[in-house]
Amino acid sequence: MRIRIIAVGQHIADWADQATKGYLARFPRGFQVELKEIRTEPRAGQTPAKLMAA
């Protein structure tokens, strides 16, 4: 089974990174777990549709 965890933000704090690694280590061996970090886009006058597309 494949699981993708997506984190949105500028920077993940060290404690959150350590907690995530501990959480991912508890999954069974047959699971493929991927952590994807994406940065936020500046909102300066953009519509929600444009932000979602970015």
PDB file of C-alpha atoms in Angstrom:
ATOM      1  CA  MET A   1       0.000   0.000   0.000  1.00  0.00           C
ATOM      2  CA  ARG A   2       1.251   3.490  -0.824  1.00  0.00           C
ATOM      3  CA  ILE A   3       0.590   6.419   1.495  1.00  0.00           C
ATOM      4  CA  ARG A   4       1.549  10.012   0.697  1.00  0.00           C
ATOM      5  CA  ILE A   5       1.614  12.600   3.473  1.00  0.00           C
ATOM      6  CA  ILE A   6       1.668  16.194   2.263  1.00  0.00           C
ATOM      7  CA  ALA A   7       2.828  19.003   4.555  1.00  0.00           C
ATOM      8  CA  VAL A   8       2.152  22.585   3.520  1.00  0.00           C
ATOM      9  CA  GLY A   9       4.289  25.355   4.984  1.00  0.00           C
ATOM     10  CA  GLN A  10       7.493  27.325   4.796  1.00  0.00           C
ATOM     11  CA  HIS A  11       9.549  25.325   7.277  1.00  0.00           C
ATOM     12  CA  ILE A  12       8.778  22.304   9.387  1.00  0.00           C
ATOM     13  CA  ALA A  13      10.059  22.703  12.936  1.00  0.00           C
ATOM     14  CA  ASP A  14      12.689  20.239  14.166  1.00  0.00           C
ATOM     15  CA  TRP A  15      10.323  18.729  16.728  1.00  0.00           C
ATOM     16  CA  ALA A  16       7.690  18.147  14.030  1.00  0.00           C
ATOM     17  CA  ASP A  17      10.269  16.528  11.754  1.00  0.00           C
ATOM     18  CA  GLN A  18      11.342  14.156  14.540  1.00  0.00           C
ATOM     19  CA  ALA A  19       7.712  13.338  15.381  1.00  0.00           C
ATOM     20  CA  THR A  20       6.984  12.606  11.716  1.00  0.00           C
ATOM     21  CA  LYS A  21       9.963  10.248  11.433  1.00  0.00           C
ATOM     22  CA  GLY A  22       8.804   8.415  14.561  1.00  0.00           C
ATOM     23  CA  TYR A  23       5.282   8.146  13.159  1.00  0.00           C
ATOM     24  CA  LEU A  24       6.490   6.860   9.786  1.00  0.00           C
ATOM     25  CA  ALA A  25       8.684   4.235  11.485  1.00  0.00           C
ATOM     26  CA  ARG A  26       5.568   2.603  12.998  1.00  0.00           C
ATOM     27  CA  PHE A  27       4.048   1.663   9.638  1.00  0.00           C
ATOM     28  CA  PRO A  28       4.281  -1.997   8.576  1.00  0.00           C
ATOM     29  CA  ARG A  29       7.126  -2.903   6.233  1.00  0.00           C
ATOM     30  CA  GLY A  30       4.778  -3.503   3.285  1.00  0.00           C
ATOM     31  CA  PHE A  31       3.662   0.125   3.284  1.00  0.00           C
ATOM     32  CA  GLN A  32       5.375   2.702   1.091  1.00  0.00           C
ATOM     33  CA  VAL A  33       5.097   6.000   2.934  1.00  0.00           C
ATOM     34  CA  GLU A  34       6.237   9.233   1.291  1.00  0.00           C
ATOM     35  CA  LEU A  35       6.431  12.621   2.983  1.00  0.00           C
ATOM     36  CA  LYS A  36       6.065  15.497   0.525  1.00  0.00           C
ATOM     37  CA  GLU A  37       6.720  19.042   1.703  1.00  0.00           C
ATOM     38  CA  ILE A  38       5.360  21.890  -0.399  1.00  0.00           C
ATOM     39  CA  ARG A  39       5.814  25.583   0.198  1.00  0.00           C
ATOM     40  CA  THR A  40       2.968  28.037   0.420  1.00  0.00           C
ATOM     41  CA  GLU A  41       2.404  30.502  -2.402  1.00  0.00           C
ATOM     42  CA  PRO A  42       2.176  34.247  -1.750  1.00  0.00           C
ATOM     43  CA  ARG A  43      -1.487  35.278  -1.627  1.00  0.00           C
ATOM     44  CA  ALA A  44      -1.043  38.857  -2.828  1.00  0.00           C
ATOM     45  CA  GLY A  45      -4.351  39.382  -4.624  1.00  0.00           C
ATOM     46  CA  GLN A  46      -4.524  35.922  -6.226  1.00  0.00           C
ATOM     47  CA  THR A  47      -7.773  34.012  -6.531  1.00  0.00           C
ATOM     48  CA  PRO A  48      -8.174  30.687  -4.735  1.00  0.00           C
ATOM     49  CA  ALA A  49      -8.235  28.923  -8.128  1.00  0.00           C
ATOM     50  CA  LYS A  50      -4.833  30.362  -9.067  1.00  0.00           C
ATOM     51  CA  LEU A  51      -3.388  29.428  -5.695  1.00  0.00           C
ATOM     52  CA  MET A  52      -4.642  25.848  -5.993  1.00  0.00           C
ATOM     53  CA  ALA A  53      -3.176  25.566  -9.481  1.00  0.00           C
ATOM     54  CA  ALA A  54       0.208  26.766  -8.234  1.00  0.00           C
TER      55      ALA A  54
END
